[in-house]
CSV table of C-alpha atoms in Angstrom, one decimal:
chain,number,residue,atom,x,y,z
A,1,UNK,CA,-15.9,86.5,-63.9
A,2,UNK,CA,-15.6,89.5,-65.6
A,3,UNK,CA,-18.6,89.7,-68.1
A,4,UNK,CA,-20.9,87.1,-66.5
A,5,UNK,CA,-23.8,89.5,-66.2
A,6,UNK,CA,-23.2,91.6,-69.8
A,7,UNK,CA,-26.6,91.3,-71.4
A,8,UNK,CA,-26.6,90.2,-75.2
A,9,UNK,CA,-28.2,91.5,-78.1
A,10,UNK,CA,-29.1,91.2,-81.8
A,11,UNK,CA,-27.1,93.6,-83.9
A,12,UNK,CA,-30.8,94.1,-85.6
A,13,UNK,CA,-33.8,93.0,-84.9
A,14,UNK,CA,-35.2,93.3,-88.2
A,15,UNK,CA,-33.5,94.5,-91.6
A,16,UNK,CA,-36.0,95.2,-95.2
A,17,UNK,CA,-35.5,93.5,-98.0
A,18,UNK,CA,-34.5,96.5,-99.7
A,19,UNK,CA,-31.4,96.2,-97.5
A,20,UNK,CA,-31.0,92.9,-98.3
A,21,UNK,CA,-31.2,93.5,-102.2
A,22,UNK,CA,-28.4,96.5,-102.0
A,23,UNK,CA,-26.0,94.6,-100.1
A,24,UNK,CA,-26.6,91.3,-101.5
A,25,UNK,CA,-25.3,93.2,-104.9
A,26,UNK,CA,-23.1,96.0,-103.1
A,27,UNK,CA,-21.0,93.6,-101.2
A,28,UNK,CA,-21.5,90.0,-102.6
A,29,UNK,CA,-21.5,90.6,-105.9
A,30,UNK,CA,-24.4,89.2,-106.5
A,31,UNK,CA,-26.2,88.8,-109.3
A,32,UNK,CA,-30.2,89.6,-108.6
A,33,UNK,CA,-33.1,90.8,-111.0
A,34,UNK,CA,-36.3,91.9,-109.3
A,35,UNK,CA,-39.6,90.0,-111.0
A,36,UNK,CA,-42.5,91.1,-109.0
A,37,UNK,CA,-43.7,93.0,-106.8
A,38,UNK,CA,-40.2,95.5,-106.4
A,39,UNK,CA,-42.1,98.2,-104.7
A,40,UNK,CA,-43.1,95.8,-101.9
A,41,UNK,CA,-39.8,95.4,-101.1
A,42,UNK,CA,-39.2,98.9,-98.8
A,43,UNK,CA,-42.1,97.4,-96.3
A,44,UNK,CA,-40.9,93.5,-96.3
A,45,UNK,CA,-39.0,92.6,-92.9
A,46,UNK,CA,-36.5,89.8,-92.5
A,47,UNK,CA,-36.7,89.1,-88.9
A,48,UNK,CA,-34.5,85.1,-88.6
A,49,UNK,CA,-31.7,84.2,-89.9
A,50,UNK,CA,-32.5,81.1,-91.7
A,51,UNK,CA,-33.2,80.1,-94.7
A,52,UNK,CA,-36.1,77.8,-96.1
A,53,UNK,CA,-36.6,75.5,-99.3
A,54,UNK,CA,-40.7,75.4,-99.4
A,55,UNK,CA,-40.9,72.2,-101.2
A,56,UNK,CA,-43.5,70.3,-98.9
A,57,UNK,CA,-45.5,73.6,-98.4
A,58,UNK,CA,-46.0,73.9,-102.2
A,59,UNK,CA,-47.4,70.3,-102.3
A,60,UNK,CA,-49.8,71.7,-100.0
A,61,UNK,CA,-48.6,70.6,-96.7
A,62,UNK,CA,-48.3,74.2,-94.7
A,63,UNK,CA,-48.3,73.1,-90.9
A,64,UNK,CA,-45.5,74.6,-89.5
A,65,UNK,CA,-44.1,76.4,-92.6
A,66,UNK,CA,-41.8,78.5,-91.5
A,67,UNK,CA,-42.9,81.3,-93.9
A,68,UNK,CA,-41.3,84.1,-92.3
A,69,UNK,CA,-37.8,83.2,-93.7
A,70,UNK,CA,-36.7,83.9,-97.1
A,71,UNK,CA,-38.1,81.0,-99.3
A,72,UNK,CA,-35.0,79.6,-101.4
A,73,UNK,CA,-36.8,78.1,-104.8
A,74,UNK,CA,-33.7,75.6,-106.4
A,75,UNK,CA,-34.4,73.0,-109.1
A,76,UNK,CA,-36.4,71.0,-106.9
A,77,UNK,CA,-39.1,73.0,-106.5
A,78,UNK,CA,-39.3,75.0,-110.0
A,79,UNK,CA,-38.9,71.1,-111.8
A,80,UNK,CA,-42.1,70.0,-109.4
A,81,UNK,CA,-43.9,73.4,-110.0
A,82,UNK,CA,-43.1,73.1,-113.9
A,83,UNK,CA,-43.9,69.3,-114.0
A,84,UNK,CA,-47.6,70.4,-112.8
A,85,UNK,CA,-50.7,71.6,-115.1
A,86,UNK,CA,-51.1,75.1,-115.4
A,87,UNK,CA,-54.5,75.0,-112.5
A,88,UNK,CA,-52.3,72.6,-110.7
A,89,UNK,CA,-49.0,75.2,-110.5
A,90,UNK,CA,-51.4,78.1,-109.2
A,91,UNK,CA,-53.1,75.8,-106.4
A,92,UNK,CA,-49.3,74.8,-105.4
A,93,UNK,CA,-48.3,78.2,-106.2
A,94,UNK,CA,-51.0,79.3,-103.9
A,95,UNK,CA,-50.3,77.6,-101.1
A,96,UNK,CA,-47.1,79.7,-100.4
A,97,UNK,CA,-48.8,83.5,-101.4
A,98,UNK,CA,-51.4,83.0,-98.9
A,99,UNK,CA,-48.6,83.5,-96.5
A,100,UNK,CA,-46.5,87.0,-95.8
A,101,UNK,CA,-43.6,85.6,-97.2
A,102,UNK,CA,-40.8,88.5,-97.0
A,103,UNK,CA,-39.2,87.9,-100.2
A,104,UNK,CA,-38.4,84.8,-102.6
A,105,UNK,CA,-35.1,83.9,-104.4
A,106,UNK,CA,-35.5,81.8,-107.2
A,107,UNK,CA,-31.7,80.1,-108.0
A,108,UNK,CA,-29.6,78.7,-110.6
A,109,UNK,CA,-30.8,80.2,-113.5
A,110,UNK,CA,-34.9,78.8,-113.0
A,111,UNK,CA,-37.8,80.5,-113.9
A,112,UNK,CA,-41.1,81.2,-112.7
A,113,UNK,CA,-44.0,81.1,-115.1
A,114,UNK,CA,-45.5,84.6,-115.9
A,115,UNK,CA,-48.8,83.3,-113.6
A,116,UNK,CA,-46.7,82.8,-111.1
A,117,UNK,CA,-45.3,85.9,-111.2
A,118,UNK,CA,-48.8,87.9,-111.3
A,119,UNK,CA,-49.7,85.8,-107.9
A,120,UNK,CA,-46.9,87.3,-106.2
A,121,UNK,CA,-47.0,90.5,-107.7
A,122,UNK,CA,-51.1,90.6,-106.2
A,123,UNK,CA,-50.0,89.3,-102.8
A,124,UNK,CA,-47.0,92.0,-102.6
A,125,UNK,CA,-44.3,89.1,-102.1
A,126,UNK,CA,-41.1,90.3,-103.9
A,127,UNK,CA,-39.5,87.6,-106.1
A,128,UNK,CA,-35.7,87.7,-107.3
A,129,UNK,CA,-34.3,85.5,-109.6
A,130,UNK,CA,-30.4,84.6,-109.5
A,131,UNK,CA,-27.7,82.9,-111.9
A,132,UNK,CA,-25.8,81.4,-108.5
A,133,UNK,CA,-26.3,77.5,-107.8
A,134,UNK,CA,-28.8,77.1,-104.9
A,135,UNK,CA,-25.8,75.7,-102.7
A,136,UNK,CA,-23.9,78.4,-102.8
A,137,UNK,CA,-26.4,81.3,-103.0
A,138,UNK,CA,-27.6,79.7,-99.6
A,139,UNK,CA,-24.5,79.6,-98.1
A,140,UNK,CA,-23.3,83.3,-99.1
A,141,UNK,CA,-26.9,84.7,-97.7
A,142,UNK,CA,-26.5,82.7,-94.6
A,143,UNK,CA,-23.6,84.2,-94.1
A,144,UNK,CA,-25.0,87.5,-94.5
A,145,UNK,CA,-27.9,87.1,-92.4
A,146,UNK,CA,-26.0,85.6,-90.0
A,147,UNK,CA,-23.8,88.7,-89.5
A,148,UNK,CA,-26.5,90.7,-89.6
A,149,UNK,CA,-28.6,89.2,-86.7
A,150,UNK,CA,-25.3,88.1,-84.9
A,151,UNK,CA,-25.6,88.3,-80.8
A,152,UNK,CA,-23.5,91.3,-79.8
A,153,UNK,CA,-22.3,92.4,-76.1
A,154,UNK,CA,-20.6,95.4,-75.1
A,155,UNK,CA,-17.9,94.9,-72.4
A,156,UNK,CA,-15.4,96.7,-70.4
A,157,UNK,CA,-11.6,96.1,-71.6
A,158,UNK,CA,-8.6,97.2,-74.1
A,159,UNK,CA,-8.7,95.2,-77.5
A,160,UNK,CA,-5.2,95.1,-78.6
A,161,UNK,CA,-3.7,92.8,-81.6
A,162,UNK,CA,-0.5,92.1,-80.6
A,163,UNK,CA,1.2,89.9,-83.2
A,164,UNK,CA,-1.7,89.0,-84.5
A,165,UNK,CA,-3.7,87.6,-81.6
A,166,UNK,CA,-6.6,89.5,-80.1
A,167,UNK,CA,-6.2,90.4,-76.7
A,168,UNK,CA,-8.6,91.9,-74.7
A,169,UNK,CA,-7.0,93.5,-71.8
A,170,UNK,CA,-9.9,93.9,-68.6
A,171,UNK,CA,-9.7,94.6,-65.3
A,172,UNK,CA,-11.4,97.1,-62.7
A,173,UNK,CA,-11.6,100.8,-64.1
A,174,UNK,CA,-8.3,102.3,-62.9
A,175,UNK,CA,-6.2,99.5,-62.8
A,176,UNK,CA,-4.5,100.4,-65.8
A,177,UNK,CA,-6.0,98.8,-69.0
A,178,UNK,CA,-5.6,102.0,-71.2
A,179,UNK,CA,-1.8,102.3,-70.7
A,180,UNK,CA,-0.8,98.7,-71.0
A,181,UNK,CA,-2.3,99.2,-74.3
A,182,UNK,CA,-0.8,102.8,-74.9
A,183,UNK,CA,2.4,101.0,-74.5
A,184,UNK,CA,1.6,98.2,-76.5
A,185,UNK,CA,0.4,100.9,-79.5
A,186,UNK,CA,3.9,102.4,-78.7
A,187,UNK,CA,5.6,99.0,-79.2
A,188,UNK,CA,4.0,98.8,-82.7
A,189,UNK,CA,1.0,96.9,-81.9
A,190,UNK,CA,-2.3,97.7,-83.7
A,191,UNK,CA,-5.4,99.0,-81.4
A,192,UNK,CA,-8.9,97.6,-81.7
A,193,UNK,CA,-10.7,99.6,-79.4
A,194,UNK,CA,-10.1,100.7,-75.6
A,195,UNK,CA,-13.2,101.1,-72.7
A,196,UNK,CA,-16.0,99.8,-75.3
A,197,UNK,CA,-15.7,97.0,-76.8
A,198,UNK,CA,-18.4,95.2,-78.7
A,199,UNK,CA,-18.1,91.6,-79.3
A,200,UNK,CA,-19.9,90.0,-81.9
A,201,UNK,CA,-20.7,86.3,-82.1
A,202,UNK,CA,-20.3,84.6,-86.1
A,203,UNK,CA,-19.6,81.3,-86.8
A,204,UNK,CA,-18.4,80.4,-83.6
A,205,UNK,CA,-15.7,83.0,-83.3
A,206,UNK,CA,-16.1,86.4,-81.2
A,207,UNK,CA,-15.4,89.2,-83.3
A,208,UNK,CA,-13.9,92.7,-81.3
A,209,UNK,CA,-14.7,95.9,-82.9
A,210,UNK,CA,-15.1,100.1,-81.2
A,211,UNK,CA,-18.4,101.5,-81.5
A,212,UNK,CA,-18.6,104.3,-84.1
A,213,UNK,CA,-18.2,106.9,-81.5
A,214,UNK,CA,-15.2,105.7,-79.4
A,215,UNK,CA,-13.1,104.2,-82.4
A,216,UNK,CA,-9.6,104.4,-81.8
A,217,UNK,CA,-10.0,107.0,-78.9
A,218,UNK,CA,-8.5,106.1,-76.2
A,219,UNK,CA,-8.6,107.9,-72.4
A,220,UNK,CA,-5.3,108.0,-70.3
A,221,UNK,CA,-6.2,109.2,-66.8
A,222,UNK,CA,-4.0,112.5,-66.2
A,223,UNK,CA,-4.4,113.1,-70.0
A,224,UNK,CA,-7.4,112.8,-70.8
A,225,UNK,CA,-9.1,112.1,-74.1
A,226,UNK,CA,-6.5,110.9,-77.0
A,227,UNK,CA,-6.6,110.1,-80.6
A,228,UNK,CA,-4.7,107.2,-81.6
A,229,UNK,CA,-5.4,107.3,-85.4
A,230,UNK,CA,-4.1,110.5,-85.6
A,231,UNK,CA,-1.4,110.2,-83.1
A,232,UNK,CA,0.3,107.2,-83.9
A,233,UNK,CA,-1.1,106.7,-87.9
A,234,UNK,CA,-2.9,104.0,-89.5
A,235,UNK,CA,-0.3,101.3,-88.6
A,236,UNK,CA,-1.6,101.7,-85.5
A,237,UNK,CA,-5.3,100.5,-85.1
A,238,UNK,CA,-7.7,98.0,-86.5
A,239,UNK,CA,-11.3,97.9,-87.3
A,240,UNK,CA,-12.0,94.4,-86.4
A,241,UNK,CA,-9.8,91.4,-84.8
A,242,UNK,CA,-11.2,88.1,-83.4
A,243,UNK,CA,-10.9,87.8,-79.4
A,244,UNK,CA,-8.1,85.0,-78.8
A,245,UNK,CA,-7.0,85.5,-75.2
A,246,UNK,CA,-8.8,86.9,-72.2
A,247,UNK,CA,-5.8,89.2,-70.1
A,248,UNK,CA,-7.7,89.5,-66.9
A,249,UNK,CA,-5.5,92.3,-64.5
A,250,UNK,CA,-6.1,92.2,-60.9
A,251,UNK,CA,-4.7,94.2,-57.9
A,252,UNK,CA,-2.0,91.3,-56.2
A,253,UNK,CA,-3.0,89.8,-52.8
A,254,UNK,CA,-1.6,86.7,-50.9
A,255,UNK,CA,-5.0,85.0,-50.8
A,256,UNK,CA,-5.6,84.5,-54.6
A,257,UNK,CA,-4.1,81.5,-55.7
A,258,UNK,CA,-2.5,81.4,-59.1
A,259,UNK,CA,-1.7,78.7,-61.2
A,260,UNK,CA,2.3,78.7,-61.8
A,261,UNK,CA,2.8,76.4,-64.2
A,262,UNK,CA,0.5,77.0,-66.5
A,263,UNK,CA,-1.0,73.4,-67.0
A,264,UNK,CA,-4.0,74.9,-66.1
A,265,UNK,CA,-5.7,77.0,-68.4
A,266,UNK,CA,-9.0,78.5,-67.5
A,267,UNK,CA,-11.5,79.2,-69.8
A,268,UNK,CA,-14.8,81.4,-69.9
A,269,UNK,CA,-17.7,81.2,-72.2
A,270,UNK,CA,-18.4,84.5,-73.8
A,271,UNK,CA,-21.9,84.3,-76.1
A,272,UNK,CA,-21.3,80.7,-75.9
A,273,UNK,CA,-17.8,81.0,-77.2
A,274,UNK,CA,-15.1,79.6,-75.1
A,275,UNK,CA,-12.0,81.9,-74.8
A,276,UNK,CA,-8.9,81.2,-73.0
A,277,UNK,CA,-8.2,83.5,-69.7
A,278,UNK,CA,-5.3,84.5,-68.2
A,279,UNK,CA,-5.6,86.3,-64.9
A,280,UNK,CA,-2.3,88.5,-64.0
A,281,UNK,CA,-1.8,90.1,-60.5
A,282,UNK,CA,-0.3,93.6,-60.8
A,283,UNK,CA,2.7,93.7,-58.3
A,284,UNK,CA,5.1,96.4,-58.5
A,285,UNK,CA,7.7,96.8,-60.9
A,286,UNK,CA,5.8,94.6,-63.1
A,287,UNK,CA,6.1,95.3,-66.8
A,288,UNK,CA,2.9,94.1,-68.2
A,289,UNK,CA,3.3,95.1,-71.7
A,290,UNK,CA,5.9,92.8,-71.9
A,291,UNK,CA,4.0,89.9,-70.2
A,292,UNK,CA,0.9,91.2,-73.1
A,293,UNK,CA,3.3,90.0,-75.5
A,294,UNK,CA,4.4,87.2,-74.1
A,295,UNK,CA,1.0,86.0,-73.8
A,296,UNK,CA,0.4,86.2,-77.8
A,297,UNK,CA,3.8,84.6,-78.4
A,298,UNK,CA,3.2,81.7,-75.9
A,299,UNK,CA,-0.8,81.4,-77.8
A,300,UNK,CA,1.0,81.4,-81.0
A,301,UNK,CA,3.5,78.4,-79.7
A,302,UNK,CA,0.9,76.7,-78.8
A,303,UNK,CA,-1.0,77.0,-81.5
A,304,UNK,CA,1.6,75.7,-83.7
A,305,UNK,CA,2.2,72.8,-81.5
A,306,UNK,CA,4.5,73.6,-79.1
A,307,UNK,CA,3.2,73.6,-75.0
A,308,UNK,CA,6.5,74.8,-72.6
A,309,UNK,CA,4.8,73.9,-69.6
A,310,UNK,CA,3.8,70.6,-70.5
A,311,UNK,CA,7.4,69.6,-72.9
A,312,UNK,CA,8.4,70.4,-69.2
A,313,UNK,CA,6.7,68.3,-67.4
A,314,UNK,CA,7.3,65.4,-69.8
A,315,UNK,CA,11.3,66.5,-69.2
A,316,UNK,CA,10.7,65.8,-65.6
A,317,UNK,CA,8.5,62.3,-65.8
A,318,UNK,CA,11.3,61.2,-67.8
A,319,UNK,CA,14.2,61.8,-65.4
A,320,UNK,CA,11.7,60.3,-62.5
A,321,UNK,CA,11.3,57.4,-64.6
A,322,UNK,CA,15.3,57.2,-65.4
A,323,UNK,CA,16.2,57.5,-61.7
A,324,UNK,CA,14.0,54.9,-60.7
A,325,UNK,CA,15.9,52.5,-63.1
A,326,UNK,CA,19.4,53.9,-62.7
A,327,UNK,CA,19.4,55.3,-59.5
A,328,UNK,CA,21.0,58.4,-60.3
A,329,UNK,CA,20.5,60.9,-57.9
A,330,UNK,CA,20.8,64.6,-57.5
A,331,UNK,CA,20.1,67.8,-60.0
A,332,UNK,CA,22.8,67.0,-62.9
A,333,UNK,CA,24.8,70.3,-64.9
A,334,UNK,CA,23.7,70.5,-68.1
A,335,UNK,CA,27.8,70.9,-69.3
A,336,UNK,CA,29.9,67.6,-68.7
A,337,UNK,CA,33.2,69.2,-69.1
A,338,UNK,CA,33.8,73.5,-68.7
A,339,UNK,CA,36.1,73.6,-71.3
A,340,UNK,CA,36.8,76.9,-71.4
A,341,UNK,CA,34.2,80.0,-72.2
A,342,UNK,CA,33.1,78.3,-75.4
A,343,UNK,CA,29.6,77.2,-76.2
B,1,UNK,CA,-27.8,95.7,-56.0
B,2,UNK,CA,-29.8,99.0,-56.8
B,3,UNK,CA,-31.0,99.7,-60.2
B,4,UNK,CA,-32.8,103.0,-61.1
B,5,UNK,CA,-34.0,105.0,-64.0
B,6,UNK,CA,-33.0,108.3,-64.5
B,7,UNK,CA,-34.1,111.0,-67.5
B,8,UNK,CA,-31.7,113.4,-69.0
B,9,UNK,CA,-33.0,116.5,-68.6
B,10,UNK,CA,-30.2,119.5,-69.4
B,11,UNK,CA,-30.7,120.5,-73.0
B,12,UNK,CA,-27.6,119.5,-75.0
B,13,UNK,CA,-27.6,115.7,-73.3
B,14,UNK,CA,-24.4,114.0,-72.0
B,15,UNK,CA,-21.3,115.5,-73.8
B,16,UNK,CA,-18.2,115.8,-72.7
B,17,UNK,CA,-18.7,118.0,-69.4
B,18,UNK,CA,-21.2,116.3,-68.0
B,19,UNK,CA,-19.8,112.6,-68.6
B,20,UNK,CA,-16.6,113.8,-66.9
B,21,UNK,CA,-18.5,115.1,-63.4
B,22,UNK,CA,-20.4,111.6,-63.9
B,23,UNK,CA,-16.8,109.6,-64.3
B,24,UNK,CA,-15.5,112.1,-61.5
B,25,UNK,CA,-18.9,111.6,-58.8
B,26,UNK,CA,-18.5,107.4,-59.3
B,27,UNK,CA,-15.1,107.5,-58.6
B,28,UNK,CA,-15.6,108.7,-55.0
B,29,UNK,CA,-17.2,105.3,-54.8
B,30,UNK,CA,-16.1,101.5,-54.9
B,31,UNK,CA,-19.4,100.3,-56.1
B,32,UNK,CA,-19.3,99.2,-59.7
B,33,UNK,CA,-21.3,101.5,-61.9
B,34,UNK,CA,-23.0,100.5,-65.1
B,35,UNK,CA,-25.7,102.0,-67.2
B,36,UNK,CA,-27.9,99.9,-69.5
B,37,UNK,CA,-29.4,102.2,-72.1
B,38,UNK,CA,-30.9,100.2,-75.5
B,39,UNK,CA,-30.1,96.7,-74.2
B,40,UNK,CA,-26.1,97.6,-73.8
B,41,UNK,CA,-24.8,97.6,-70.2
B,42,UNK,CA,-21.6,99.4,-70.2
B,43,UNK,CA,-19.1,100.5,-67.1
B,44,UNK,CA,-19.9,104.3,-66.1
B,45,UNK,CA,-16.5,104.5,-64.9
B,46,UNK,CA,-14.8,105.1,-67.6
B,47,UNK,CA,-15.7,108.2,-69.5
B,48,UNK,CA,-15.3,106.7,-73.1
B,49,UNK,CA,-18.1,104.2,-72.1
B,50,UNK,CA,-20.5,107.2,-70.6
B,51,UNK,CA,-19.6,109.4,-74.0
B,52,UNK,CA,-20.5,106.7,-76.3
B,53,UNK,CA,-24.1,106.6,-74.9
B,54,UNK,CA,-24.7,110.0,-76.5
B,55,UNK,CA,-27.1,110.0,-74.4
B,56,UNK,CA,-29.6,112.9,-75.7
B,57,UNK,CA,-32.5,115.0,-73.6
B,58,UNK,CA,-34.9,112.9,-72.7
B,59,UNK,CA,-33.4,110.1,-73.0
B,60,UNK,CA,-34.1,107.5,-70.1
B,61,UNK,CA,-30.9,105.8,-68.6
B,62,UNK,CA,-31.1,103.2,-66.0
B,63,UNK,CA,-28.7,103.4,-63.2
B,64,UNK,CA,-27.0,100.3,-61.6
B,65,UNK,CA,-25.1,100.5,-58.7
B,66,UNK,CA,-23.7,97.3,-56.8
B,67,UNK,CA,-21.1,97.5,-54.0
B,68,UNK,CA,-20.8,98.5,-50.4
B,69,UNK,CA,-21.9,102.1,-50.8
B,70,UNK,CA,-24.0,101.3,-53.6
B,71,UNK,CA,-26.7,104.0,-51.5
B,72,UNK,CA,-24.5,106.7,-51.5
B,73,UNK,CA,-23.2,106.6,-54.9
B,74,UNK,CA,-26.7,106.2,-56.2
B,75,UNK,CA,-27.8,109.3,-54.4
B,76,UNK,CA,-25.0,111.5,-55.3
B,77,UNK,CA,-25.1,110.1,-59.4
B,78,UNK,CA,-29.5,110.7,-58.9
B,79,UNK,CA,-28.7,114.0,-57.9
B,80,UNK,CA,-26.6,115.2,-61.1
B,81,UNK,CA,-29.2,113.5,-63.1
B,82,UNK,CA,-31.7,115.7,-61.4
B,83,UNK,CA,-30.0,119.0,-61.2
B,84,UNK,CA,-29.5,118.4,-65.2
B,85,UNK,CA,-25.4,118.4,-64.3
B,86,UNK,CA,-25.8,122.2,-63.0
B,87,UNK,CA,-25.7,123.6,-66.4
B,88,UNK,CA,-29.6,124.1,-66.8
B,89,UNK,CA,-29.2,127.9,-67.4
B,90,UNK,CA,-25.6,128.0,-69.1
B,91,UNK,CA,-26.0,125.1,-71.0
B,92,UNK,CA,-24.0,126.3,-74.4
B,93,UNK,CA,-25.5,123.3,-76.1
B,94,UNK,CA,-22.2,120.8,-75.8
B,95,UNK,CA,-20.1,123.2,-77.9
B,96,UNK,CA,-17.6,123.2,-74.3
């Protein structure tokens, strides 16, 4: 298998809070005011992905609090804080700033106390309050933090979007990845990225992207280095397209056996994410850019419903099953009567 | 399968000219030839995948070979490493 041994990695290991701030209101839109300690924010780390709603470690239960996640504060918790006396809010309040929290986001319009506020600000936890429902403020950071510790691999192909389905073209180096996807560019197809590709892992779907040096570079042996951008125009590439079909190219020999009908279709897990293969022996003569865009037509058939090897195969169960009842023997013409050269 | 670490030592790292005698020495060979630098493992074959290392001076690469003449092809790839791809004098810091 062609990437069994790629290792994978986070895209980041760690990103600050600053970061988190700016993009939350560069790129979501989001809505965010700072409340304490703002200057803190440059030397907070998010290091996981997840989220957490503190509720059981404010009433003072803190084994296993998971304290290194950004603390989500919704209704339930500011109601339970505010529903407390004033001694009572700081010992709750307490229990979370004895932690290094990295930041807190206090939703859907609530409030924290100006106490509150002076606790955080004297144990260097930022605080941000937002307008956004808890639900969906959660599920847009996810998102974000998700992406931005996504597992990533490097591996060793073409990416090509040919009608709109990601294929990644690999094979041995030489065998002729770079041209089919020349050709394919040629054909009006949109390159991803050619030699390095990295593949990304969010919400169970493999994103394809270049790296920031090779995009849309492409080397053609005899050639050498070419731009595609600049050669063929925008039309021409992609930043991003999700990885769809797997077109594995290998050098023909009589001992591989191949699947011809195409009932069978192999599969191989990629970060987890299953992705249909097809392996194609190179023979000569053999235009592969066509069979590239065969491929994405037949994925798109099936996709909307339609399986020609297996509408086959139930064409042939039921003439076995006719014969057996009629007796009708022998491959029939699909014309009755040659009338004349009419259809 | 032989791994190895190797330091780039000519001045202006691996731009274009050395990535292409790299590309050119692992072709002689059918091993497979990846280098894993900052987690990454990519195919040394191809010379988009060796420029996009940028690998600077100093930088420490590690070498993996795997294939029949795995020795030989790391010897001969060692040996470019070590001679700093024979531009240690002329080296015109990657403006070539």
């Amino acid at each position: 298998m062609p990437f069994g041994t790629n290792p994978i990695v986070p895209k980041t290991k760690r990103i600050s809070v600053e970061f988190l701030v700016t993009q939350l209101r560069d790129k979501i839109r989001m809505q965010v005011q700072a409340c304490a300690s703002v200057s803190a924010c440059m030397q907070r780390y998010l290091t996981e992905a997840d989220l957490h709603r503190p509720g059981l470690a404010l009433t003072g239960y803190t084994h296993l609090f998971a304290w290194k996640r950004v603390q989500v504060l919704g209704n339930t918790e500011c109601e339970y804080l505010e529903n407390l006396p004033p001694v009572a809010q700081r010992e709750a309040f307490g229990n979370l700033t004895q932690f290094e929290i990295p930041v807190m986001f206090v939703t859907h319009g609530n409030e924290l106390g100006p106490h509150l506020l002076e606790m955080a600000e004297a144990a260097g936890i930022p605080v941000f309050t937002t307008h956004t429902e808890t639900i969906k403020f959660m599920y847009l950071l996810r998102d974000f933090l998700e992406d931005q510790f996504a597992l990533q691999t490097i591996v060793h192909g073409a990416m090509v979007d040919v009608y709109g389905i990601g294929i990644l073209i690999t094979g041995k180096a030489g065998i002729g990845k770079s041209e089919v996807a020349l050709d394919l560019v040629e054909r009006g197809h949109r390159l991803v990225a050619d030699d390095v590709v990295t593949l990304t892992r969010k919400n169970n779907v493999l994103m394809a992207a270049a790296t920031d040096i090779n995009k849309h570079f492409m080397e053609v042996r005899g050639l050498g280095i070419i731009d595609i951008m600049s050669m063929f125009g925008i039309r021409a590439v992609r930043y991003q397209k999700r990885l769809e079909v797997l077109l594995e190219l290998y050098l023909w020999d009589e001992i591989t056996e191949i699947d011809r009908t195409g009932l069978e279709r192999k599969r191989e897990a990629i970060l987890d994410v299953e992705v249909p293969v097809i392996q194609l022996p190179i023979t000569p003569g053999k235009n592969i850019t066509v069979i590239a865009e065969v491929v994405a037509m037949n994925y798109l058939l099936n996709n909307y419903g339609y399986d020609a090897a297996r509408t086959f195969q139930e064409r042939i169960k039921t003439r076995i099953a006719q014969k057996t009842k009629t007796g009708n023997n022998g491959p029939k013409r699909f014309v009755d009567y040659f009338e004349g050269d009419v259809e | 399968m032989i791994k190895k670490k190797v330091i780039v030592i000519n001045s202006s790292g691996i731009h274009a000219r050395p990535a292409s005698m790299l590309v050119k020495t692992a072709a002689k060979f059918t091993s497979e030839f990846h280098i894993h630098s900052h987690g990454y493992r990519i195919n040394a074959k191809s010379i988009l995948g060796v420029l996009t290392l940028a690998a600077e001076c100093g930088a420490e690469l590690e070498l993996e070979f795997s294939g029949e003449d795995e020795e030989q092809a790391c010897e001969a790839i060692s040996h470019l490493f070590e001679q700093g791809f024979g531009m240690m004098d002329t080296d015109e810091g990657g403006s070539s």
